[in-house]
Coordinates of C-alpha atoms in Angstrom, one line a residue:
M1 CA 5.0 4.0 -8.0
R2 CA 3.1 3.4 -4.8
R3 CA -0.6 2.6 -5.3
V4 CA -2.9 5.6 -4.8
A5 CA -4.4 4.4 -1.5
A6 CA -1.0 4.3 0.0
G7 CA -0.6 8.0 -0.4
L8 CA -1.4 10.3 -3.2
A9 CA 0.7 12.9 -1.6
A10 CA 3.7 11.0 -2.8
L11 CA 2.9 12.0 -6.4
T12 CA 4.4 15.4 -6.2
T13 CA 6.8 15.5 -9.1
A14 CA 6.2 15.5 -12.8
A15 CA 8.8 12.8 -13.2
A16 CA 7.0 10.5 -10.7
L17 CA 3.7 11.1 -12.4
A18 CA 5.1 10.6 -15.9
A19 CA 6.6 7.3 -14.9
C20 CA 3.0 6.0 -14.4
G21 CA 1.6 7.7 -17.5
L22 CA 0.0 10.4 -15.4
T23 CA -0.1 14.1 -16.0
A24 CA -0.1 16.8 -13.3
P25 CA -3.0 19.3 -13.6
T26 CA -2.2 22.9 -14.6
G27 CA -3.7 26.1 -13.5
E28 CA -4.7 27.3 -10.0
P29 CA -4.9 24.7 -7.3
P30 CA -8.5 23.6 -6.7
T31 CA -10.4 24.3 -3.5
R32 CA -9.7 21.7 -0.9
P33 CA -12.4 20.0 1.2
A34 CA -13.5 21.9 4.3
A35 CA -11.6 21.4 7.5
G36 CA -12.8 18.4 9.4
T37 CA -14.2 16.6 6.4
A38 CA -12.8 13.0 6.0
T39 CA -11.2 12.6 2.6
A40 CA -10.6 9.5 0.4
E41 CA -8.9 8.9 -2.9
Y42 CA -11.0 8.4 -6.1
L43 CA -10.6 7.5 -9.7
V44 CA -12.9 9.8 -11.7
F45 CA -13.5 8.7 -15.2
Y46 CA -14.6 11.4 -17.7
A47 CA -16.3 11.2 -21.0
D48 CA -14.5 11.7 -24.3
G49 CA -13.5 15.4 -24.5
G50 CA -14.8 15.9 -21.0
R51 CA -11.5 16.3 -19.1
G52 CA -11.7 20.0 -18.5
E53 CA -15.3 19.9 -17.3
A54 CA -14.6 16.9 -15.1
L55 CA -11.7 18.7 -13.4
A56 CA -14.0 21.7 -12.9
A57 CA -16.6 19.4 -11.4
I58 CA -14.1 18.0 -8.9
E59 CA -13.3 21.5 -7.9
R60 CA -16.9 22.5 -7.5
A61 CA -17.5 19.4 -5.3
G62 CA -14.7 20.6 -3.0
G63 CA -12.2 18.0 -4.2
T64 CA -8.5 18.1 -5.2
T65 CA -7.3 16.8 -8.6
V66 CA -3.9 15.2 -8.1
A67 CA -3.2 13.9 -11.6
T68 CA -4.8 12.7 -14.8
D69 CA -4.2 9.7 -17.1
P70 CA -5.0 10.8 -20.6
R71 CA -4.5 7.2 -21.9
L72 CA -7.5 5.9 -20.0
G73 CA -9.4 9.2 -19.4
Y74 CA -9.5 9.5 -15.6
A75 CA -8.4 11.8 -12.9
L76 CA -6.9 10.9 -9.5
A77 CA -8.7 13.0 -7.0
K78 CA -9.2 13.6 -3.3
G79 CA -12.6 14.3 -1.9
G80 CA -14.9 14.3 1.0
G81 CA -16.9 11.1 1.0
D82 CA -20.4 10.3 -0.3
A83 CA -21.4 13.9 -0.8
F84 CA -18.3 14.5 -3.0
V85 CA -19.1 11.4 -5.2
N86 CA -22.8 12.2 -5.6
A87 CA -21.9 15.8 -6.6
L88 CA -19.6 14.4 -9.3
G89 CA -22.3 12.1 -10.5
S90 CA -24.4 15.1 -11.4
S91 CA -21.9 16.2 -14.0
P92 CA -22.6 14.9 -17.5
S93 CA -18.8 14.8 -18.1
V94 CA -18.3 12.2 -15.4
V95 CA -19.1 8.6 -16.4
G96 CA -17.9 6.7 -13.3
V97 CA -16.3 7.2 -9.8
S98 CA -14.6 4.6 -7.7
T99 CA -12.6 4.7 -4.5
D100 CA -9.3 3.1 -4.7
R101 CA -10.4 -0.1 -3.1
R102 CA -10.3 -3.8 -3.5
I103 CA -12.0 -4.8 -6.7
G104 CA -11.0 -8.4 -7.3
F105 CA -10.4 -11.8 -5.9
A106 CA -8.2 -14.6 -7.2
S107 CA -10.5 -17.3 -8.6
A108 CA -8.8 -20.5 -7.4
R109 CA -9.8 -23.2 -5.0
S110 CA -7.4 -25.3 -2.9
A111 CA -7.5 -29.0 -3.7
G112 CA -7.4 -29.8 0.0
R113 CA -10.6 -30.0 2.1
D114 CA -10.5 -28.5 5.6
G115 CA -6.7 -28.0 5.2
S116 CA -6.0 -31.7 4.9
G117 CA -7.2 -32.9 1.5
P118 CA -8.1 -36.4 0.4
G119 CA -5.7 -39.2 0.3
G120 CA -2.4 -39.1 2.2
A121 CA 1.2 -38.2 1.9
H122 CA 4.0 -40.7 1.4
P123 CA 5.9 -40.8 4.8
A124 CA 9.3 -40.8 3.2
T125 CA 9.0 -38.4 0.3
G126 CA 6.2 -36.2 1.4
R127 CA 4.6 -36.6 -2.0
A128 CA 0.9 -37.0 -2.2
T129 CA -0.4 -40.5 -2.8
H130 CA -3.0 -40.9 -5.6
P131 CA -6.4 -42.4 -4.6
D132 CA -7.0 -43.1 -8.2
A133 CA -3.6 -44.8 -8.9
T134 CA -4.7 -46.2 -12.3
A135 CA -5.3 -42.7 -13.6
L136 CA -1.6 -41.8 -13.2
A137 CA 0.6 -42.5 -16.3
A138 CA 4.2 -43.6 -15.8
E139 CA 6.3 -40.4 -15.2
Q140 CA 8.1 -39.4 -18.3
G141 CA 10.1 -36.3 -19.0
E142 CA 10.0 -33.9 -16.0
P143 CA 9.9 -35.7 -12.6
L144 CA 6.2 -34.9 -11.9
A145 CA 5.0 -35.1 -15.5
G146 CA 2.9 -38.2 -14.7
R147 CA 0.7 -36.0 -12.5
Q148 CA 0.0 -33.5 -15.3
W149 CA -3.1 -35.0 -16.8
D150 CA -3.9 -31.4 -17.9
M151 CA -0.9 -31.3 -20.3
R152 CA -1.7 -34.6 -21.8
M153 CA -5.3 -33.6 -22.3
I154 CA -4.3 -30.6 -24.5
G155 CA -1.3 -32.2 -26.1
A156 CA 1.2 -29.9 -24.5
D157 CA 3.4 -32.9 -23.5
R158 CA 4.0 -33.6 -27.2
A159 CA 3.8 -30.0 -28.4
R160 CA 6.8 -28.8 -26.4
A161 CA 9.2 -31.0 -28.3
K162 CA 8.1 -29.4 -31.6
A163 CA 7.2 -25.8 -30.6
P164 CA 8.3 -24.9 -27.0
G165 CA 7.9 -21.2 -27.6
T166 CA 10.6 -18.5 -27.9
R167 CA 12.1 -16.1 -25.4
K168 CA 11.1 -13.3 -27.7
V169 CA 7.5 -13.8 -26.4
L170 CA 6.7 -11.9 -23.2
V171 CA 3.8 -13.3 -21.1
G172 CA 2.4 -11.0 -18.4
V173 CA 0.8 -12.5 -15.3
I174 CA -1.5 -10.0 -13.6
D175 CA -1.9 -11.7 -10.3
T176 CA -0.7 -11.8 -6.7
G177 CA 2.9 -12.0 -7.8
I178 CA 5.4 -14.6 -9.1
D179 CA 8.0 -16.4 -6.9
G180 CA 10.8 -15.6 -9.3
R181 CA 13.2 -17.6 -7.1
H182 CA 11.3 -20.9 -7.5
P183 CA 13.6 -23.4 -9.2
D184 CA 10.8 -24.2 -11.8
I185 CA 10.1 -20.5 -12.5
A186 CA 13.5 -18.8 -12.3
P187 CA 15.0 -19.7 -15.7
N188 CA 12.1 -18.0 -17.5
F189 CA 11.4 -15.1 -15.1
N190 CA 12.2 -11.6 -16.4
R191 CA 13.1 -9.7 -13.3
E192 CA 14.1 -6.5 -15.2
L193 CA 10.7 -6.0 -16.7
S194 CA 8.6 -7.2 -13.8
R195 CA 6.8 -4.7 -11.6
N196 CA 4.8 -4.7 -8.4
F197 CA 1.9 -2.2 -8.5
V198 CA 0.6 -2.8 -5.0
T199 CA 1.6 -2.0 -1.4
D200 CA 0.7 -4.6 1.2
R201 CA -2.1 -3.5 3.6
P202 CA -1.8 -5.2 7.0
K203 CA -5.4 -4.3 8.0
D204 CA -8.7 -3.6 6.1
P205 CA -10.8 -0.4 6.9
D206 CA -12.5 -2.2 9.8
G207 CA -9.2 -3.2 11.5
D208 CA -9.4 -6.8 10.5
T209 CA -6.4 -8.6 9.1
L210 CA -6.1 -8.2 5.3
D211 CA -2.5 -8.9 4.1
G212 CA -1.0 -9.4 7.5
P213 CA 2.4 -8.0 8.7
C214 CA 4.6 -6.3 6.2
E215 CA 7.7 -8.4 5.4
V216 CA 9.8 -5.6 4.0
S217 CA 10.3 -1.9 4.8
G218 CA 7.6 0.2 3.2
C219 CA 5.3 -2.8 2.8
K220 CA 6.2 -3.1 -0.9
D221 CA 7.3 -6.6 -1.8
P222 CA 10.1 -7.2 -4.3
V223 CA 9.1 -8.2 -7.8
D224 CA 10.1 -11.8 -7.3
R225 CA 7.9 -12.5 -4.3
D226 CA 4.4 -14.1 -4.1
D227 CA 3.1 -14.4 -0.5
D228 CA -0.2 -15.9 -1.7
G229 CA 0.9 -18.5 -4.2
H230 CA -1.9 -18.0 -6.8
G231 CA 0.2 -16.0 -9.3
T232 CA 3.1 -18.5 -9.0
H233 CA 0.7 -21.4 -9.8
V234 CA -0.6 -19.6 -12.8
A235 CA 2.9 -18.7 -14.1
G236 CA 4.2 -22.2 -13.8
T237 CA 1.3 -23.6 -15.8
I238 CA 2.1 -21.2 -18.5
A239 CA 5.9 -21.5 -18.7
S240 CA 7.7 -23.8 -16.2
P241 CA 10.8 -24.8 -18.1
V242 CA 12.0 -28.2 -19.1
N243 CA 14.9 -28.4 -16.7
G244 CA 14.7 -31.8 -15.0
I245 CA 12.8 -30.3 -12.0
G246 CA 9.1 -30.8 -11.2
I247 CA 6.8 -30.0 -14.1
A248 CA 6.8 -28.3 -17.5
G249 CA 4.4 -25.6 -18.6
V250 CA 2.5 -25.2 -21.8
A251 CA 5.2 -22.9 -23.4
P252 CA 8.4 -23.8 -21.5
Q253 CA 10.7 -21.3 -23.3
V254 CA 8.8 -18.0 -23.2
Q255 CA 9.5 -15.3 -20.7
L256 CA 7.3 -14.5 -17.7
V257 CA 6.7 -10.9 -16.6
N258 CA 5.3 -10.3 -13.1
L259 CA 2.6 -7.6 -13.3
R260 CA 1.5 -7.7 -9.7
A261 CA -1.9 -6.2 -9.1
G262 CA -3.1 -8.4 -6.3
Q263 CA -2.7 -8.1 -2.5
D264 CA -1.1 -10.9 -0.5
S265 CA -4.6 -11.7 0.6
G266 CA -5.7 -12.3 -3.0
F267 CA -7.7 -9.1 -3.3
F268 CA -7.2 -6.6 -6.2
F269 CA -7.6 -2.8 -6.5
L270 CA -8.7 -0.9 -9.5
K271 CA -5.7 1.4 -9.9
P272 CA -3.0 -1.4 -9.9
S273 CA -5.1 -3.3 -12.4
L274 CA -5.2 -0.3 -14.7
D275 CA -1.5 0.2 -14.2
A276 CA -0.7 -3.4 -15.0
L277 CA -2.5 -3.4 -18.3
T278 CA -1.1 -0.1 -19.5
Y279 CA 2.4 -1.0 -18.5
A280 CA 2.1 -4.3 -20.3
A281 CA 1.0 -2.5 -23.4
D282 CA 3.8 0.0 -23.2
I283 CA 6.6 -2.5 -22.8
G284 CA 5.5 -4.9 -25.6
V285 CA 4.0 -7.8 -23.6
D286 CA 2.3 -10.2 -26.0
V287 CA -0.3 -11.8 -23.9
V288 CA -1.6 -11.3 -20.3
N289 CA -3.3 -13.7 -18.0
M290 CA -6.0 -12.3 -15.7
S291 CA -7.2 -15.0 -13.3
Y292 CA -9.3 -12.9 -11.1
Y293 CA -12.7 -11.2 -11.2
V294 CA -13.5 -7.6 -10.6
D295 CA -15.2 -6.8 -7.3
P296 CA -16.5 -5.5 -4.8
W297 CA -19.4 -6.1 -7.1
L298 CA -19.6 -9.7 -8.4
F299 CA -21.9 -8.3 -11.1
N300 CA -21.3 -4.7 -12.1
C301 CA -24.5 -3.0 -13.0
A302 CA -24.5 0.5 -14.5
D303 CA -28.0 1.4 -13.4
N304 CA -29.5 -1.1 -10.8
P305 CA -32.3 0.5 -8.8
A306 CA -31.3 -1.6 -5.8
D307 CA -28.0 0.4 -5.6
S308 CA -27.4 3.9 -4.3
K309 CA -26.2 6.6 -6.6
K310 CA -22.6 6.2 -5.2
Q311 CA -22.7 2.5 -5.8
R312 CA -23.9 2.8 -9.4
L313 CA -21.1 5.3 -10.1
E314 CA -18.6 2.9 -8.6
Q315 CA -19.8 0.0 -10.8
R316 CA -19.8 2.3 -13.9
A317 CA -16.2 3.2 -13.0
V318 CA -15.2 -0.5 -12.9
I319 CA -16.9 -1.2 -16.2
T320 CA -15.5 1.9 -18.0
G321 CA -12.1 2.0 -16.5
M322 CA -11.2 -1.7 -17.1
Q323 CA -12.7 -1.5 -20.6
R324 CA -10.5 1.5 -21.5
A325 CA -7.4 -0.2 -20.1
L326 CA -8.2 -3.5 -21.9
D327 CA -8.8 -1.5 -25.2
Y328 CA -5.5 0.3 -24.7
A329 CA -3.6 -2.9 -24.3
R330 CA -5.3 -4.7 -27.1
K331 CA -4.6 -1.9 -29.5
K332 CA -0.9 -2.2 -28.7
G333 CA -0.8 -5.9 -29.4
V334 CA -1.7 -7.5 -26.1
T335 CA -3.8 -10.6 -26.3
L336 CA -6.2 -10.7 -23.2
V337 CA -7.1 -13.9 -21.5
S338 CA -9.3 -14.2 -18.5
A339 CA -10.7 -16.8 -16.1
L340 CA -14.5 -17.1 -16.5
G341 CA -15.3 -17.4 -12.8
N342 CA -16.1 -20.0 -10.2
G343 CA -19.7 -19.3 -9.4
A344 CA -21.3 -22.3 -11.2
T345 CA -23.5 -19.6 -12.9
D346 CA -25.0 -19.2 -16.3
L347 CA -23.6 -15.7 -16.9
G348 CA -26.2 -15.2 -19.6
R349 CA -29.0 -15.5 -17.0
P350 CA -27.8 -14.2 -13.7
A351 CA -30.7 -13.6 -11.3
V352 CA -29.5 -12.8 -7.8
D353 CA -26.2 -11.4 -6.4
N354 CA -25.8 -11.9 -2.7
A355 CA -22.0 -11.5 -2.6
S356 CA -21.8 -7.7 -3.3
P357 CA -20.4 -5.3 -2.3
G358 CA -17.8 -7.7 -0.9
Y359 CA -15.5 -5.1 0.7
P360 CA -15.3 -4.2 3.5
R361 CA -16.5 -7.5 4.7
G362 CA -20.0 -7.6 6.0
Q363 CA -21.4 -5.1 3.5
E364 CA -23.0 -7.7 1.2
K365 CA -26.7 -7.5 0.3
V366 CA -29.2 -9.5 -1.8
R367 CA -30.1 -7.8 -5.1
K368 CA -31.6 -8.8 -8.3
V369 CA -29.4 -8.7 -11.4
T370 CA -29.8 -9.2 -15.1
N371 CA -27.7 -10.0 -18.1
A372 CA -27.0 -6.3 -18.4
C373 CA -24.8 -6.6 -15.4
L374 CA -21.2 -7.6 -16.1
N375 CA -18.6 -9.9 -14.5
V376 CA -15.4 -8.0 -15.2
P377 CA -13.0 -8.6 -17.0
A378 CA -14.5 -12.0 -18.1
E379 CA -17.4 -10.2 -19.9
S380 CA -15.5 -7.2 -21.0
K381 CA -15.0 -6.7 -24.8
G382 CA -11.9 -8.0 -26.4
V383 CA -11.2 -10.6 -23.7
I384 CA -10.9 -14.3 -24.3
S385 CA -12.8 -16.0 -21.4
V386 CA -12.0 -19.5 -20.4
S387 CA -14.2 -22.1 -18.6
A388 CA -12.7 -25.1 -16.8
V389 CA -13.0 -28.8 -17.4
G390 CA -12.0 -31.8 -15.2
P391 CA -10.0 -34.9 -16.2
S392 CA -12.9 -36.5 -17.9
G393 CA -13.4 -33.5 -20.1
R394 CA -16.7 -32.5 -18.5
K395 CA -17.3 -28.8 -17.5
A396 CA -16.2 -28.5 -13.9
L397 CA -19.0 -28.1 -11.4
Y398 CA -17.8 -24.7 -10.1
S399 CA -17.1 -23.2 -13.5
D400 CA -19.3 -20.4 -14.8
Y401 CA -20.6 -20.8 -18.3
G402 CA -22.8 -19.1 -20.9
V403 CA -23.2 -19.3 -24.7
E404 CA -22.4 -15.6 -25.0
Q405 CA -19.6 -15.5 -22.4
T406 CA -17.5 -18.7 -22.9
D407 CA -14.9 -18.4 -25.6
L408 CA -12.7 -21.5 -24.9
A409 CA -12.4 -24.3 -22.3
A410 CA -9.2 -25.7 -20.7
P411 CA -8.2 -28.0 -17.8
G412 CA -9.0 -26.3 -14.5
G413 CA -9.5 -29.4 -12.4
D414 CA -12.5 -31.0 -10.7
L415 CA -12.1 -32.9 -7.5
L416 CA -15.5 -34.6 -8.0
D417 CA -14.9 -35.7 -11.6
G418 CA -14.9 -39.4 -10.8
K419 CA -15.5 -41.8 -7.9
G420 CA -15.1 -40.1 -4.5
T421 CA -12.9 -37.1 -4.2
S422 CA -9.3 -36.7 -5.3
A423 CA -6.8 -33.8 -5.0
T424 CA -5.0 -35.1 -8.0
R425 CA -7.9 -34.2 -10.3
A426 CA -6.8 -30.6 -9.7
I427 CA -3.9 -28.9 -11.5
L428 CA -0.4 -29.3 -10.2
A429 CA 1.9 -26.3 -10.5
P430 CA 4.7 -24.5 -8.6
A431 CA 4.0 -23.1 -5.1
P432 CA 6.2 -20.7 -3.0
R433 CA 7.7 -22.5 -0.1
D434 CA 7.2 -19.6 2.3
A435 CA 3.5 -19.4 1.5
L436 CA 3.0 -23.1 2.1
R437 CA 4.9 -22.9 5.4
R438 CA 2.9 -19.9 6.6
T439 CA -0.4 -21.7 5.9
G440 CA 0.7 -24.8 7.8
K441 CA 1.1 -27.1 4.9
L442 CA 4.7 -28.0 5.7
D443 CA 6.1 -29.5 8.8
A444 CA 9.3 -28.3 10.5
S445 CA 11.5 -30.4 8.2
G446 CA 9.8 -29.1 5.1
K447 CA 7.7 -32.2 4.3
P448 CA 4.2 -31.7 3.1
K449 CA 1.5 -32.2 5.6
T450 CA -1.4 -32.3 3.2
A451 CA -2.2 -34.3 0.0
D452 CA -2.5 -31.2 -2.1
V453 CA 1.2 -30.3 -1.7
V454 CA 4.0 -32.2 -3.5
R455 CA 7.8 -31.8 -2.9
D456 CA 10.4 -32.6 -5.5
C457 CA 14.0 -32.8 -4.3
R458 CA 17.2 -33.1 -6.2
G459 CA 19.9 -33.6 -3.6
D460 CA 19.5 -31.0 -0.9
A461 CA 17.5 -28.7 -3.2
C462 CA 13.7 -29.0 -3.0
S463 CA 10.9 -27.3 -4.9
Y464 CA 7.3 -27.3 -4.0
Y465 CA 4.0 -27.7 -6.0
Q466 CA 0.4 -27.5 -5.1
Y467 CA -2.9 -28.9 -6.6
L468 CA -5.4 -26.1 -7.2
E469 CA -8.7 -26.1 -9.1
G470 CA -10.5 -23.2 -10.6
T471 CA -11.0 -21.3 -13.8
S472 CA -7.9 -19.5 -12.6
M473 CA -6.1 -22.7 -13.5
A474 CA -7.9 -23.1 -16.9
A475 CA -7.0 -19.6 -18.2
P476 CA -3.2 -20.1 -18.1
H477 CA -3.5 -23.1 -20.3
A478 CA -5.1 -20.9 -22.9
T479 CA -2.5 -18.2 -22.3
G480 CA 0.3 -20.8 -22.8
V481 CA -1.2 -21.9 -26.1
A482 CA -1.6 -18.3 -27.2
A483 CA 2.2 -17.8 -26.4
L484 CA 3.0 -20.8 -28.6
L485 CA 1.0 -19.3 -31.5
I486 CA 2.7 -15.9 -31.1
S487 CA 6.1 -17.7 -31.0
R488 CA 5.3 -19.4 -34.3
F489 CA 3.6 -16.6 -36.2
G490 CA 4.7 -13.4 -34.6
K491 CA 6.6 -10.7 -36.5
P492 CA 9.4 -8.5 -35.0
G493 CA 8.0 -5.9 -32.7
K494 CA 8.4 -4.1 -29.4
G495 CA 9.6 -6.4 -26.7
G496 CA 10.6 -9.1 -29.3
V497 CA 7.7 -10.2 -31.5
T498 CA 4.1 -9.2 -32.0
L499 CA 1.0 -10.7 -33.4
D500 CA -2.4 -9.0 -33.7
P501 CA -4.7 -10.1 -30.9
G502 CA -7.5 -10.7 -33.3
T503 CA -5.3 -13.1 -35.2
V504 CA -4.3 -14.9 -32.0
E505 CA -8.0 -15.3 -31.0
R506 CA -8.9 -16.7 -34.4
L507 CA -6.0 -19.2 -34.2
L508 CA -7.0 -20.2 -30.7
H509 CA -10.5 -20.9 -32.0
R510 CA -9.3 -22.7 -35.1
T511 CA -6.9 -25.0 -33.1
A512 CA -9.3 -25.8 -30.2
T513 CA -10.9 -29.2 -30.1
P514 CA -14.6 -28.7 -30.8
T515 CA -16.6 -30.3 -27.9
A516 CA -20.4 -30.7 -28.0
C517 CA -22.8 -30.2 -25.2
P518 CA -23.5 -33.3 -23.1
K519 CA -26.5 -35.4 -23.7
P520 CA -28.9 -34.6 -22.3
R521 CA -28.0 -30.9 -22.3
A522 CA -29.2 -30.5 -18.8
Y523 CA -26.1 -32.0 -17.1
V524 CA -26.6 -33.3 -13.6
Y525 CA -23.7 -33.0 -11.1
K526 CA -23.6 -35.2 -8.1
I527 CA -22.4 -33.5 -5.0
Y528 CA -22.0 -35.5 -1.8
G529 CA -25.5 -37.0 -2.1
D530 CA -27.1 -33.9 -3.6
T531 CA -27.4 -32.8 -7.3
E532 CA -27.1 -29.6 -9.3
R533 CA -28.1 -29.1 -12.9
H534 CA -26.4 -26.9 -15.5
V535 CA -27.9 -26.5 -19.0
C536 CA -25.6 -26.3 -22.0
E537 CA -26.8 -24.2 -25.0
G538 CA -25.3 -24.0 -28.5
G539 CA -23.8 -26.4 -31.1
K540 CA -20.5 -28.3 -31.2
E541 CA -18.7 -25.4 -32.8
K542 CA -19.7 -22.9 -30.1
N543 CA -21.6 -23.6 -26.9
G544 CA -22.0 -22.4 -23.3
F545 CA -19.9 -25.1 -21.7
Y546 CA -16.9 -25.2 -24.0
G547 CA -17.1 -22.1 -26.2
H548 CA -15.2 -22.9 -29.4
G549 CA -13.7 -26.0 -27.8
I550 CA -10.9 -27.2 -25.4
V551 CA -7.6 -25.5 -26.2
N552 CA -5.1 -27.8 -28.1
A553 CA -1.4 -27.1 -27.8
W554 CA -0.5 -29.8 -30.2
K555 CA -2.7 -28.3 -33.0
A556 CA -1.2 -24.9 -32.1
A557 CA 2.3 -26.3 -32.5
T558 CA 1.5 -27.9 -35.9
V559 CA -1.2 -25.8 -37.6
A560 CA -0.3 -24.0 -40.8
R561 CA -1.1 -20.2 -40.9

């Protein structure tokens, strides 16, 4: 189904609505907005038992109800701007209202600086040279395995020989898409189950470039395309196969399902995120990776006096809608894994948010926030949130943290974790060739122009990889370990096998490597001559930097139930 913002008018048949779990309203058609009033599309979340009253409130406010989703308790509606939203907010049956707009951003950072990256590229192969040559182990197994310090850190290089996962396990990647044609993705890519829940938007509301030109008719990319590269990188870390090409993922024999909810530009919208989660639940996906944060509000506050009534309703909609979708998925057996965030912030003590609302661009304001404000989905209930560590095992400088918020840690990369700066301290994983070419990282012959891109050729066939750092890169390591546990202990179920998410979470905690706070607890990072201090709270078994510890694939492959 086309996303709501692309045209609610397309949802005209019961069959089309039912395909998305939506129900057409019954009874007399509601009053439409007065002529000349600009209309927009909204997600109107209603309280338990409040559907009828909420639909009546939409009608009283001069809006039109297009459909409802009884699974998550919301209505799709058209209405006339701020006045419509504020009128809805006066109804006790309405708990949140959001326009169908960008609410997320992929949380990854390129390993290159200023488009070039540190170090250089080998003139013959185009492969990045390593400024810290002594840190590279001799390549064994897959051709680029020597560059995968992350897999050695968590024991995945050993675990895959004993427990590589099973094709009965379905891993959903809610992201910018997956390049299903990439040689190091294709063997494990499930094209039949994959879905694209977004339509490309060439421009944003202010006329600025958002996704850029549409590549296909109708602006809806095929399910095997990723024009950004973020989702492909995540997918490869989880499940690149052992096939003599490039790298291997944490769980190289599980299946990857593209649940695309992100735009080419890396932004996300509420409706596709909800659709991705409910679809994953309904088809029997076992674990989903969510390497993005919910926006336009970096911190979603239900009742911040610095925000207008409309803005508070929007933030309530994000909190409520995503929590309902996450609960729906978890109850149907989906383990939920999220990146913690790249703000270098103690999420237990946020003080100022100067990045919100981040869409359209230029709308940001400075406002005070408290721990009552949530970073979603990282701080949503039932979600396993993952911080990032660098090659030395220290918490990455950029990684958010918090004793309440951090569940686990995993390799995410840290370019500054050592002497100087090195791209190879980031995470290497597959990258779509077309995306690299479009961003100027390849020359006319296909050789990498920057140190953060690696090419692996077998005869005339070449595949590409990129170094990225971020909690986006940490989360898929945890997702891969979860897939190994589900492969080992899951029972027959929808989609193949199933394992209760609570059990998966306990096993992840049990198999993680407990990691204590640094001494002193106030860890000082050195940043190009400057310093920054992050304070770690908690004990070795659970703390704000590492949660219950760094994920351990080898323990997951060998632990007894």
